[in-house]
Coordinates of C-alpha atoms and ligand atoms in Angstrom, one line a residue:
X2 CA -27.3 -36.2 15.2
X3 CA -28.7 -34.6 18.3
X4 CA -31.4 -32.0 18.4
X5 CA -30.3 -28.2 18.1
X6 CA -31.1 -27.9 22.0
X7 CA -29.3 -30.8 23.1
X8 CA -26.3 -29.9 21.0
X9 CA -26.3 -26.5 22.5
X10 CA -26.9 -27.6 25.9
X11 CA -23.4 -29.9 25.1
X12 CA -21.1 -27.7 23.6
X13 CA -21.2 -25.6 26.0
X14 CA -19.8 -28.1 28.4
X15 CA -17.5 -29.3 26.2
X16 CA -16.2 -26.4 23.6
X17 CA -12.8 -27.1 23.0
X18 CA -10.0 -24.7 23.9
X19 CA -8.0 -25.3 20.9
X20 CA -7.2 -27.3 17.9
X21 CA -3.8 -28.5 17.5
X22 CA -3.3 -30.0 14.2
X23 CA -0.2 -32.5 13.2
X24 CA 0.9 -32.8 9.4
X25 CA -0.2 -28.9 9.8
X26 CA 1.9 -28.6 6.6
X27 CA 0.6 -31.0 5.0
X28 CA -1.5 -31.5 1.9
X29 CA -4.7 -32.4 3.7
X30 CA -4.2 -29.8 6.2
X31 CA -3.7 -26.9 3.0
X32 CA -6.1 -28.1 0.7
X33 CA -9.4 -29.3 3.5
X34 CA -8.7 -28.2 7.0
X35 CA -7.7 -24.7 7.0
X36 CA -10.7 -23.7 4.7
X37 CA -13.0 -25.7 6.6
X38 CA -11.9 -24.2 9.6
X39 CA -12.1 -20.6 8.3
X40 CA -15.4 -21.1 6.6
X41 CA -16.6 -22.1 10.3
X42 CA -15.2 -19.7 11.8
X43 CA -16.4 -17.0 8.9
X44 CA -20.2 -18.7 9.9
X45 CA -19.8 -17.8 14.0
X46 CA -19.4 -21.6 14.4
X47 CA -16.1 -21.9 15.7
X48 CA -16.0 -21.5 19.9
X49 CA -14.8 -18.0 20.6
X50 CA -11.4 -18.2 22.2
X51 CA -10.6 -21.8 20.1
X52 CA -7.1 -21.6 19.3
X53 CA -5.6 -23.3 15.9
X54 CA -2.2 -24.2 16.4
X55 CA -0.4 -26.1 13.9
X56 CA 2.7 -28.6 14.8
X57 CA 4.8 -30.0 12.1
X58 CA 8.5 -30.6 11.6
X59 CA 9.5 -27.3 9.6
X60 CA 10.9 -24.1 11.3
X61 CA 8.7 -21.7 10.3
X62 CA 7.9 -18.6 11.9
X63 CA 4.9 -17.3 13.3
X64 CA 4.1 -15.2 10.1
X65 CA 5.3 -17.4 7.5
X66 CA 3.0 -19.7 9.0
X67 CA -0.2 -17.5 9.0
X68 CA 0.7 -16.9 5.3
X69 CA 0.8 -20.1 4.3
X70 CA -2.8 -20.4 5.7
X71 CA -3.7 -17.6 3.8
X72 CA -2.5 -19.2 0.2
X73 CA -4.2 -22.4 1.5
X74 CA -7.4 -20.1 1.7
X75 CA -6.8 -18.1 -1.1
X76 CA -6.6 -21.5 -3.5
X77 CA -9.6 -23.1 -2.1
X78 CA -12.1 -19.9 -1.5
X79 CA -13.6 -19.2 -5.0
X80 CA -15.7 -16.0 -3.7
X81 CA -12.1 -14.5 -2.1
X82 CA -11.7 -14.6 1.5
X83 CA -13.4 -11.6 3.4
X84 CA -10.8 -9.7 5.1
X85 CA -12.4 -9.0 8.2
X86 CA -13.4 -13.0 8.4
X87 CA -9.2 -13.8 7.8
X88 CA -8.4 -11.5 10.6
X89 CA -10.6 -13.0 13.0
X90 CA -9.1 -16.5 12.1
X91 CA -5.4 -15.2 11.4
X92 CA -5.7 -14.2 15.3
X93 CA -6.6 -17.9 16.2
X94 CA -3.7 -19.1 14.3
X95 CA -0.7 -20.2 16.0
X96 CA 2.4 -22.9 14.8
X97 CA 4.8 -25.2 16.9
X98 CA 7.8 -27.3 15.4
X99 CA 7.4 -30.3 16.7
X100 CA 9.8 -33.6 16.0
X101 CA 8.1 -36.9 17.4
X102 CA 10.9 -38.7 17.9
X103 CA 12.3 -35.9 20.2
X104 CA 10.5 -35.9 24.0
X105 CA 11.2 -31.6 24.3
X106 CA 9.5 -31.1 21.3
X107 CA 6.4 -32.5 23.8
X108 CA 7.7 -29.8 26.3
X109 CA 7.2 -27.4 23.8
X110 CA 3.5 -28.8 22.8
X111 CA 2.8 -28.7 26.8
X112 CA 3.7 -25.1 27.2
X113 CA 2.0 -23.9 24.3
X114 CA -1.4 -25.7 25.6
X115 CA -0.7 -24.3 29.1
X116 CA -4.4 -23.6 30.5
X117 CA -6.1 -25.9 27.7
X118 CA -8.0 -29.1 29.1
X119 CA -10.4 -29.8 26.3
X120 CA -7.6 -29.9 23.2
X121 CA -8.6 -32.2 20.0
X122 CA -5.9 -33.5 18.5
X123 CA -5.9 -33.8 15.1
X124 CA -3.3 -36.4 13.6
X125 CA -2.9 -35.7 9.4
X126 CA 0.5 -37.3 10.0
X127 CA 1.9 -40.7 8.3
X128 CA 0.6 -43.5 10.5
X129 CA 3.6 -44.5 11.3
X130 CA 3.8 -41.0 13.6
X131 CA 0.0 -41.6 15.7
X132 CA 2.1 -43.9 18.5
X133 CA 4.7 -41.8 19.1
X134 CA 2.4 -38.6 18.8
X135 CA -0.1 -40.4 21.4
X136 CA 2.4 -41.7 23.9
X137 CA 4.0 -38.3 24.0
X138 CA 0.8 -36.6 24.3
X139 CA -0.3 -38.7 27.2
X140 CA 3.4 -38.5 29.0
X141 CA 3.2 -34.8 28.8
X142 CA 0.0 -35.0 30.9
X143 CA -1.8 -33.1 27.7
X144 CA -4.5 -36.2 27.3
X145 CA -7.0 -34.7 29.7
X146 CA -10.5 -35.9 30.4
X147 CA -12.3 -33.5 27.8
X148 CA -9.7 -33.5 24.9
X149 CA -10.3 -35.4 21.8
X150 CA -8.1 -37.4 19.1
X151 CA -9.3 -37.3 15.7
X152 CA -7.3 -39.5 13.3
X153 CA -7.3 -39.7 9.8
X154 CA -7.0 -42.8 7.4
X155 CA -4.7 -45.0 6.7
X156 CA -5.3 -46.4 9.9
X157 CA -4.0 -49.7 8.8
X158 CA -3.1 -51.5 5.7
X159 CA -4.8 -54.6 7.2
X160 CA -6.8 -56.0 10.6
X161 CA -3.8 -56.4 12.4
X162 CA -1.7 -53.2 11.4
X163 CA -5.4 -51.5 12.2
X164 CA -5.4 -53.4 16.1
X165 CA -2.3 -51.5 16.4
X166 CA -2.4 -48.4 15.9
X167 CA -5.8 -48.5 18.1
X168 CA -4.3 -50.2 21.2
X169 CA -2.3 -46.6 20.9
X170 CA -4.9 -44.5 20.5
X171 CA -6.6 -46.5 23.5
X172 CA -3.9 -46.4 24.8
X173 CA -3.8 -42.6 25.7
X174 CA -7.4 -41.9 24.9
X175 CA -10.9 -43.5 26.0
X176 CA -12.9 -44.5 22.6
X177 CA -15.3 -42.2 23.3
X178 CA -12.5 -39.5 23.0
X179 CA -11.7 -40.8 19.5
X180 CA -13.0 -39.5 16.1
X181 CA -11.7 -41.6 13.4
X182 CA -12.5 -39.5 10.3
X183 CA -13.5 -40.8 7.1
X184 CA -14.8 -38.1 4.9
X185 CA -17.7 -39.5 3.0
X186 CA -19.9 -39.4 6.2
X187 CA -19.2 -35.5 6.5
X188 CA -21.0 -35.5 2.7
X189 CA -24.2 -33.6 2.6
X190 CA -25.6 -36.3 0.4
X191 CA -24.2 -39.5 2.4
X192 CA -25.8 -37.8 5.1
X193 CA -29.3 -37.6 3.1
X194 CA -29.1 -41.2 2.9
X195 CA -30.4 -41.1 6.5
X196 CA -32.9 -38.7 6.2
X197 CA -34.0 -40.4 3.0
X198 CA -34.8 -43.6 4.8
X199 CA -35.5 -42.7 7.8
X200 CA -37.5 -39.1 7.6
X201 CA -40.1 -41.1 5.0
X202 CA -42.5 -43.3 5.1
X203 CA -42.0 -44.3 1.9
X204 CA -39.6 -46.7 1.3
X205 CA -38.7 -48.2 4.7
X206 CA -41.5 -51.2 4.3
X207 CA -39.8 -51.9 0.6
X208 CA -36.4 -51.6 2.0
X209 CA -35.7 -55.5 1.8
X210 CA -35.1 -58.4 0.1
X211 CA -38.5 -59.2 -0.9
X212 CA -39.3 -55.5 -3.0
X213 CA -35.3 -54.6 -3.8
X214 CA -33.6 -56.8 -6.3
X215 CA -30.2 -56.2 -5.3
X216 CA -28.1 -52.9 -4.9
X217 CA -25.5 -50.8 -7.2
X218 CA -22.8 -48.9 -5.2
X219 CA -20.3 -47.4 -7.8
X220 CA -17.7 -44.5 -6.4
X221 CA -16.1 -43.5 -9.7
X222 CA -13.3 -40.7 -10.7
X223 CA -11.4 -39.9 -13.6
X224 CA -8.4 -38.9 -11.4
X225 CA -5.4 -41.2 -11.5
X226 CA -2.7 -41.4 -8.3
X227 CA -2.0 -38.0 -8.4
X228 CA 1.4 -37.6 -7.0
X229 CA 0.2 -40.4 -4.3
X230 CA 1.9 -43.4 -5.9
X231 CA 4.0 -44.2 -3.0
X232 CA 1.1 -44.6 -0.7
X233 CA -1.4 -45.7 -3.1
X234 CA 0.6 -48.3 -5.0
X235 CA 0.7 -49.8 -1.2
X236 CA -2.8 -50.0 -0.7
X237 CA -4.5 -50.2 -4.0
X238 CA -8.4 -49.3 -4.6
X239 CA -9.6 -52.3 -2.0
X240 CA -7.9 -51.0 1.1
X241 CA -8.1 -47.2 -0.2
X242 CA -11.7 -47.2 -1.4
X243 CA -13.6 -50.4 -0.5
X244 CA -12.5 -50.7 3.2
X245 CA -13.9 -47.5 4.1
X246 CA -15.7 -45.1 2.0
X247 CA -18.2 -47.7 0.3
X248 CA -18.5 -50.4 3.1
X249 CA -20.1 -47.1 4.8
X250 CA -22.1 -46.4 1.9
X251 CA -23.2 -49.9 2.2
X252 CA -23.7 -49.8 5.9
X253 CA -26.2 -46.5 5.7
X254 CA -27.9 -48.1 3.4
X255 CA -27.9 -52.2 4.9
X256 CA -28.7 -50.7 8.5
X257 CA -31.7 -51.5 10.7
X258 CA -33.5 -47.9 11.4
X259 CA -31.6 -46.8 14.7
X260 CA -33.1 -46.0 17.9
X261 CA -31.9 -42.7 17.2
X262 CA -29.5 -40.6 15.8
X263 CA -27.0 -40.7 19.2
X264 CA -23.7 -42.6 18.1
X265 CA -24.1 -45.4 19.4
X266 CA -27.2 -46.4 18.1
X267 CA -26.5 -45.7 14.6
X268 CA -22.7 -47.0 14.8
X269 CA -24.3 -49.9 16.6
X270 CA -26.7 -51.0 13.5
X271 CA -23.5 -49.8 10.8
X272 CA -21.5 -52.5 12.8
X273 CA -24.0 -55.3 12.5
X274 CA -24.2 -54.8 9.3
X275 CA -20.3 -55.5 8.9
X276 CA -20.6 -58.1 10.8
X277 CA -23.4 -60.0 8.4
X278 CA -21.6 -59.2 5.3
X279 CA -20.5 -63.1 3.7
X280 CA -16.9 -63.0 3.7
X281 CA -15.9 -64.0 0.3
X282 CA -12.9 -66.3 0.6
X283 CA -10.9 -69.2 -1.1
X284 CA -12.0 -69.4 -5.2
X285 CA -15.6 -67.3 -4.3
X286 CA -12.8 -64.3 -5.4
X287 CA -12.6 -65.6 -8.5
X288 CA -16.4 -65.3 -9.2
X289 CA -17.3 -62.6 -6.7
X290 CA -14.8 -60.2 -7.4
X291 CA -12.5 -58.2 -10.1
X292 CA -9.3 -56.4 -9.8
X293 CA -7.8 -54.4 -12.8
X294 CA -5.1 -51.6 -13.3
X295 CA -5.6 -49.1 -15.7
X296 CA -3.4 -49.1 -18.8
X297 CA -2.9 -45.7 -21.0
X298 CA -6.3 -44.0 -22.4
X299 CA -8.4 -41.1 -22.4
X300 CA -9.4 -39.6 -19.4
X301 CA -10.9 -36.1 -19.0
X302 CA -10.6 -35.4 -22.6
X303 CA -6.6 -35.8 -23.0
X304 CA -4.0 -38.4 -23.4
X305 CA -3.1 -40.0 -19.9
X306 CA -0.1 -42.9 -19.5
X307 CA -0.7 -46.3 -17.6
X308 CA -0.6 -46.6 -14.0
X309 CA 2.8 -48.4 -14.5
X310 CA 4.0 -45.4 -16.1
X311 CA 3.1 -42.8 -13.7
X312 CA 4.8 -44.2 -11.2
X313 CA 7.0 -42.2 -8.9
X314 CA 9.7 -42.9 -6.0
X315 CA 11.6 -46.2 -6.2
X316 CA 9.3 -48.0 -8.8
X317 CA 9.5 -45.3 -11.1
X318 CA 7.9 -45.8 -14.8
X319 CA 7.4 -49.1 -16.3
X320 CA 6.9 -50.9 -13.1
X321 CA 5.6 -54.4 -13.0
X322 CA 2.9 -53.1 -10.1
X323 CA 0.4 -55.3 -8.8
X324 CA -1.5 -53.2 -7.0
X325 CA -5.1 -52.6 -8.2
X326 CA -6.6 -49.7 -8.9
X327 CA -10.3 -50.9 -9.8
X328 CA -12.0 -53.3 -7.8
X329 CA -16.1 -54.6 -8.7
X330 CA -17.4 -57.3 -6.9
X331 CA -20.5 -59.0 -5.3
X332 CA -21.5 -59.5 -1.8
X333 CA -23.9 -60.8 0.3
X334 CA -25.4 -59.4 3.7
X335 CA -26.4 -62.3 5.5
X336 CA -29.2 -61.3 7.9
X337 CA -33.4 -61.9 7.5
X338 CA -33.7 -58.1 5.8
X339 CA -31.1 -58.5 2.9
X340 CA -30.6 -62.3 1.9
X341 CA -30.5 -63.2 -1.2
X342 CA -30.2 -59.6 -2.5
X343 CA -26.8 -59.0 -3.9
X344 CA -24.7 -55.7 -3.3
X345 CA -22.5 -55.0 -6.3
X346 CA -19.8 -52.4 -5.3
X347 CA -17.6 -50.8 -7.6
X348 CA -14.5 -48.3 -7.5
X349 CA -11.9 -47.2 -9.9
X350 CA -9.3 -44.2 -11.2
X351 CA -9.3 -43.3 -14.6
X352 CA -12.6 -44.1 -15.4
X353 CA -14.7 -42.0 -17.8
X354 CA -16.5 -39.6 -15.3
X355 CA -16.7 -38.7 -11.7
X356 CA -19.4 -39.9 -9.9
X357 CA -20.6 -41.6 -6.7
X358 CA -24.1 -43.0 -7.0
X359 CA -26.4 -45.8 -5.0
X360 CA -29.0 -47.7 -7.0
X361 CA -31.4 -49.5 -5.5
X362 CA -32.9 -51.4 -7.9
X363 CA -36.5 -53.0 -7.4
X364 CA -37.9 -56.1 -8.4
X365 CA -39.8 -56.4 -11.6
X366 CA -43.8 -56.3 -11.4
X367 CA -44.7 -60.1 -10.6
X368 CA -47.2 -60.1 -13.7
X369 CA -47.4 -58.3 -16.2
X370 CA -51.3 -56.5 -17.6
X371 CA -49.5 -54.9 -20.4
X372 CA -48.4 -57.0 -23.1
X373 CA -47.4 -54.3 -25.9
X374 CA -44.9 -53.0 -23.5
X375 CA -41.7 -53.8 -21.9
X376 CA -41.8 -53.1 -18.4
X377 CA -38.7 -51.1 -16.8
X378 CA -38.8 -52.4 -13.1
X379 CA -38.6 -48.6 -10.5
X380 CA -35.1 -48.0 -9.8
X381 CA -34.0 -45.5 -7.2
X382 CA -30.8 -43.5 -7.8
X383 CA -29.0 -41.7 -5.0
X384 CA -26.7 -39.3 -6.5
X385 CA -24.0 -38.5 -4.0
X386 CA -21.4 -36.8 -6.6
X387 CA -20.6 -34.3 -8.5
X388 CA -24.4 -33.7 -8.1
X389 CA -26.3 -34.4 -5.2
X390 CA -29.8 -35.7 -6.9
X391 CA -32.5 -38.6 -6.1
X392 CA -34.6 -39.9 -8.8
X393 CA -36.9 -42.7 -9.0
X394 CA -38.1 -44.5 -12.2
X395 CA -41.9 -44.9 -12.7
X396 CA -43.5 -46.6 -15.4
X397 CA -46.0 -44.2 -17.4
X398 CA -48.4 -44.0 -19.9
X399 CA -47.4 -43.0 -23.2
X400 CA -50.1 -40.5 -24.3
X401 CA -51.9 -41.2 -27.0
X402 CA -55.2 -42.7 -28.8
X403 CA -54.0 -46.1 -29.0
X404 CA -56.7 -49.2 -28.6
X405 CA -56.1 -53.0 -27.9
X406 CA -53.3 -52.2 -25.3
X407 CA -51.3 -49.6 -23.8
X408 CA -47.7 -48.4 -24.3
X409 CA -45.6 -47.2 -21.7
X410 CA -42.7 -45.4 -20.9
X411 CA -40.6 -45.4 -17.6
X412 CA -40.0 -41.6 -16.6
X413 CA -38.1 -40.0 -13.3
X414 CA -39.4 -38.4 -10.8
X415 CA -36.1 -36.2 -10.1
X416 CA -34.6 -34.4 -6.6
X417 CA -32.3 -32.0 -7.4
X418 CA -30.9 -31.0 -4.0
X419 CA -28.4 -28.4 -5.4
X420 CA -31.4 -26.8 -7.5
X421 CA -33.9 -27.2 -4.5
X422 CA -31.3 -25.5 -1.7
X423 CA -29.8 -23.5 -4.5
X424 CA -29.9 -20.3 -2.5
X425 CA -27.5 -22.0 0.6
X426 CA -23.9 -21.4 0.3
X427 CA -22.3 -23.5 -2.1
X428 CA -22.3 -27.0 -1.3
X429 CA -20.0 -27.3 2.3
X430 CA -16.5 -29.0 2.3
X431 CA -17.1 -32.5 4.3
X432 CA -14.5 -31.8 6.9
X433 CA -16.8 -28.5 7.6
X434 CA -19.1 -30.9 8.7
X435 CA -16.8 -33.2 10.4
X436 CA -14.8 -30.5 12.3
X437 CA -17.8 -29.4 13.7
X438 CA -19.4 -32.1 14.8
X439 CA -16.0 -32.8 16.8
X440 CA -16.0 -29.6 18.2
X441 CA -19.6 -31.0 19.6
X442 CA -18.6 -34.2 20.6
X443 CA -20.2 -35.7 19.0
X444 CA -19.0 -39.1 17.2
X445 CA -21.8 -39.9 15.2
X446 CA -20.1 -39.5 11.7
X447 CA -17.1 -40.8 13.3
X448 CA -16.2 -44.5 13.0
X449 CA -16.2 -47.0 16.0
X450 CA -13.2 -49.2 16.5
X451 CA -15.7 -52.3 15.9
X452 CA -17.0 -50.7 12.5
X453 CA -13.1 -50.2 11.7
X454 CA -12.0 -53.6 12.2
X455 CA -15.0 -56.1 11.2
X456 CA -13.9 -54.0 7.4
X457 CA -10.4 -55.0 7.8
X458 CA -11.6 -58.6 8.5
X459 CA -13.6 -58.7 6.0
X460 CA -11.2 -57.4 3.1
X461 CA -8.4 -59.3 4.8
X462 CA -10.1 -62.2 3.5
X463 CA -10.6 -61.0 0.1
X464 CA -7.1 -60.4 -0.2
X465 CA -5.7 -63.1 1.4
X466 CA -8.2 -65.1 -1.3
X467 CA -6.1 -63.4 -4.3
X468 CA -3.0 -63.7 -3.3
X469 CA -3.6 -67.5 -2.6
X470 CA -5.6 -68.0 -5.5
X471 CA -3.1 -65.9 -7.8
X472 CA -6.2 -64.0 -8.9
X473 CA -4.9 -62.1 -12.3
X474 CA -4.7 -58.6 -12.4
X475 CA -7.0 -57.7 -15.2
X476 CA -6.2 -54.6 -17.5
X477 CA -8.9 -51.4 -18.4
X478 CA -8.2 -48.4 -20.5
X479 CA -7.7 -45.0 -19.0
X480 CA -11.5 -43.4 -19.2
X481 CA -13.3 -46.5 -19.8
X482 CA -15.5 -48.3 -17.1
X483 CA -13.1 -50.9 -15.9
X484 CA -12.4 -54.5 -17.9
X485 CA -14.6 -56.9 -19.2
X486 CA -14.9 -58.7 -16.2
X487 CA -16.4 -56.4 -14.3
X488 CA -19.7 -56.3 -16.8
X489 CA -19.3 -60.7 -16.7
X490 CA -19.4 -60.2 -12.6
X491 CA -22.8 -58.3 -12.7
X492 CA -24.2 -59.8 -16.1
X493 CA -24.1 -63.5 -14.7
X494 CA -26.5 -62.9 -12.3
X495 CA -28.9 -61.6 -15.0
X496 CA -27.9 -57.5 -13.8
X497 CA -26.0 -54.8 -15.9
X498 CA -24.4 -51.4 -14.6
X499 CA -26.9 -48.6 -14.0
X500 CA -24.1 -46.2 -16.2
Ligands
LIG16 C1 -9.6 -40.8 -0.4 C2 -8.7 -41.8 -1.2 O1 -9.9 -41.4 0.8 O2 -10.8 -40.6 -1.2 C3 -8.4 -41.2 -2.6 O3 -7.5 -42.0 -0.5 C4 -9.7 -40.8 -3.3 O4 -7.7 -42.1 -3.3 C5 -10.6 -39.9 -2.4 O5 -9.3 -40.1 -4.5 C6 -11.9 -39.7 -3.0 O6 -12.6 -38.8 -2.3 P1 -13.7 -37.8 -3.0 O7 -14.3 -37.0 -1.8 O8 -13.0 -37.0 -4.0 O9 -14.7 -38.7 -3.6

């Protein structure tokens, strides 16, 4: 991110007029977008005169509209919404119906943004709606120079559904004018990552093969589907969870250090990394990877059905679904820093807790001086969820009088960011962080077309690989840790699960 100066020297350039937001009835819209937006605009950070307008198909008036918001604001703000703060942002707030597949309903858009020239765009719509939404935009004249498209996932189900929907967007919009969202990099604590490796001296010379064993990236949650079935039961945890949220987890933490923090650069050394991971193609699936679907369990302390059962729409309960909803597997980044170093990723719903944690796991001590003692070898842990905490394991001494030998004990040295910044406001909603940074044009949390596609390339071929090799869908109860195979995958190589 730029400095303070250089950020302020840019927004004032660029501040954006207004913020018109498709899907603006949606669930992402009620539950993330509106709050963000009001906590920003309750902190002075949202440009004075920045309208919000919603678009979406239902009629709704003016102040049925601005009530909505409210309950959106009311659900999500846990120390009540300050009054004065609502009518500030209640006075920004305006709503269009707006119909796609009709060209007035682009009329209507045009006349509303009459006098805007720097609009973002922000499409929380099915995918299916960003081409017509973009070609409309750009025939009604409305894609000018200093407006901005941000545009949230699914984009794609696969490389070439993905090449689609961006010759659209490029279509009507230059790629430095688009922001494609994904909200792990608005985290605080994905966000750390860089200042972890980057603002130390510390660990940058033993970031490599030679001092780091290999690398645990595990993005857990006890929620199953959740009234998403339709969707999710057509994309599964690979293309959900895998393509985006941890292949930038692994990125951040693959990357070479960046020239600086301007999006290019770090977008740049994200992309290379992509581009060295080992694809993992024809039977390598069978030993590299593991798919499951949860079956009935326990999760969150009460009885919860199979994924088959909760099935909604069509399929409804009992299904024969396919579609996995835990994935572990094993790759490779092929370039001098990382060979021979294995990343293991792993993703699930329904598993026994919620949490999103990095391990970097060093090598062991090449000889050991201590012969009454096992030694533990140091093991970094970046916890990005619930929690955000670091801690690295040292071996110690055990006090105590003993001759002929030492024992020892491995101990953490423990960051606990929410205990160390415990007087900030409660930890920030990502799309705070995200909306803001559009808002500042800048697209350094935002990810490149490039970055986008090498991911779809490379889980293209992982799924390809099942289907072709008929890889079985493997079977985990509700609030366990996945199936057995997902231990075997990471216990062959001589590793276990840092749970
Ligand atoms: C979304 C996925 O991108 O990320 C969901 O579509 C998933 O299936 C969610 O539940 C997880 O996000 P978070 O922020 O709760 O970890």
């Amino acid at each position: 991110m730029p400095s303070s100066s250089h950020r302020a020297r840019r927004s004032k350039a660029t501040a954006p007029d207004a913020l018109m937001l498709f899907g603006a009835t949606g669930d992402l819209a009620l539950r993330m977008l509106y709050p963000s937006l009001y906590f920003l605009d309750a902190s002075d950070l949202l440009p004075d005169g920045m309208r919000v307008i919603g678009a979406a198909r239902s009629d709704l008036e003016q102040d049925a509209f601005r009530q909505m918001v409210r309950h959106a604001l009311d659900a999500r703000a846990d120390g009540g919404v300050s009054e004065a703060a609502w009518a500030r942002f209640a006075a920004r707030l305006a709503y269009v119906s707006f119909d796609a597949s009709q060209p007035e309903s682009f009329q209507a858009l045009a006349r509303t943004l009459e006098g805007a020239s720097r609009t973002i765009f922000y499409l929380s719509t099915s995918p299916g709606l960003f081409g017509p939404i973009c070609t409309g935009i750009k025939a009604a004249g409305l894609a000018h120079a200093g407006s901005r498209m941000v545009v949230e996932k699914p984009i794609g189900r696969d490389l070439k559904s993905c090449q689609a929907i961006n010759d659209v967007l490029a279509d009507a919009f230059s790629e430095d004018r688009i922001f494609r969202v994904d909200h792990y990099l608005g985290k605080e604590a994905v966000q750390n990552l860089l200042a972890l490796r980057f603002a130390n001296t510390l660990f940058e010379p033993l970031w490599n093969k030679s001092a780091i064993d290999h690398v645990q990236i595990t993005v857990a949650e006890t929620v199953g589907v959740e009234g998403r079935w339709d969707y999710y039961d057509n994309y599964g945890a690979l293309r959900d969870m895998v393509q985006n949220h941890l292949l930038q987890l692994l990125s951040l933490v693959a990357m070479e250090p960046p020239a600086s923090l301007e999006p290019d650069s770090v977008r740049n050394e994200k992309i290379k990394v992509l581009q060295s991971l080992r694809p993992i193609h024809g039977r390598d699936v069978e030993r590299c990877t593991v798919r499951a679907q949860y079956a009935a369990g326990v999760a969150d302390g009460r009885a919860v059905p199979s994924y088959a059962d909760e099935a909604g729409g069509a399929a409804g309960p009992g299904t024969s679904s396919q579609t996995e909803t835990f994935v572990a597997l094993m790759a490779h980044v092929d370039n001098w820093r990382w060979a021979g170093t294995p990343f293991y990723l792993r993703t699930g719903k329904r598993l026994p807790e919620r949490s999103s944690e990095i391990v970097i796991q060093f090598r062991e001590v090449p000889h050991s001086i201590f012969s009454g003692s096992d030694l533990v070898a140091n093991r970094l842990t970046i916890r990005l969820q619930p929690e955000e905490d670091i801690a690295l394991t040292l071996m110690n001494k055990t006090p105590s009088l003993e001759h002929g030998g030492m024992e020892l004990t491995p101990l953490s040295l423990n960051l606990s960011l929410s205990h160390a910044f415990k007087d900030k406001r409660p930890r920030r909603i990502a799309y705070e962080r995200l909306l803001l940074e559009v808002i500042h044009d800048n697209q350094t949390l935002f990810v490149h077309r490039d970055e986008q596609e090498t991911a779809w390339r490379w889980v293209d071929a992982i799924r390809t690989a099942w289907d072709r090799q008929a890889v079985k869908l493997a079977s985990y109860g509700a609030g366990t840790w996945g199936p057995a195979g997902a231990f075997a995958l990471i216990e062959r190589h001589g590793h276990s699960w840092a749970d």
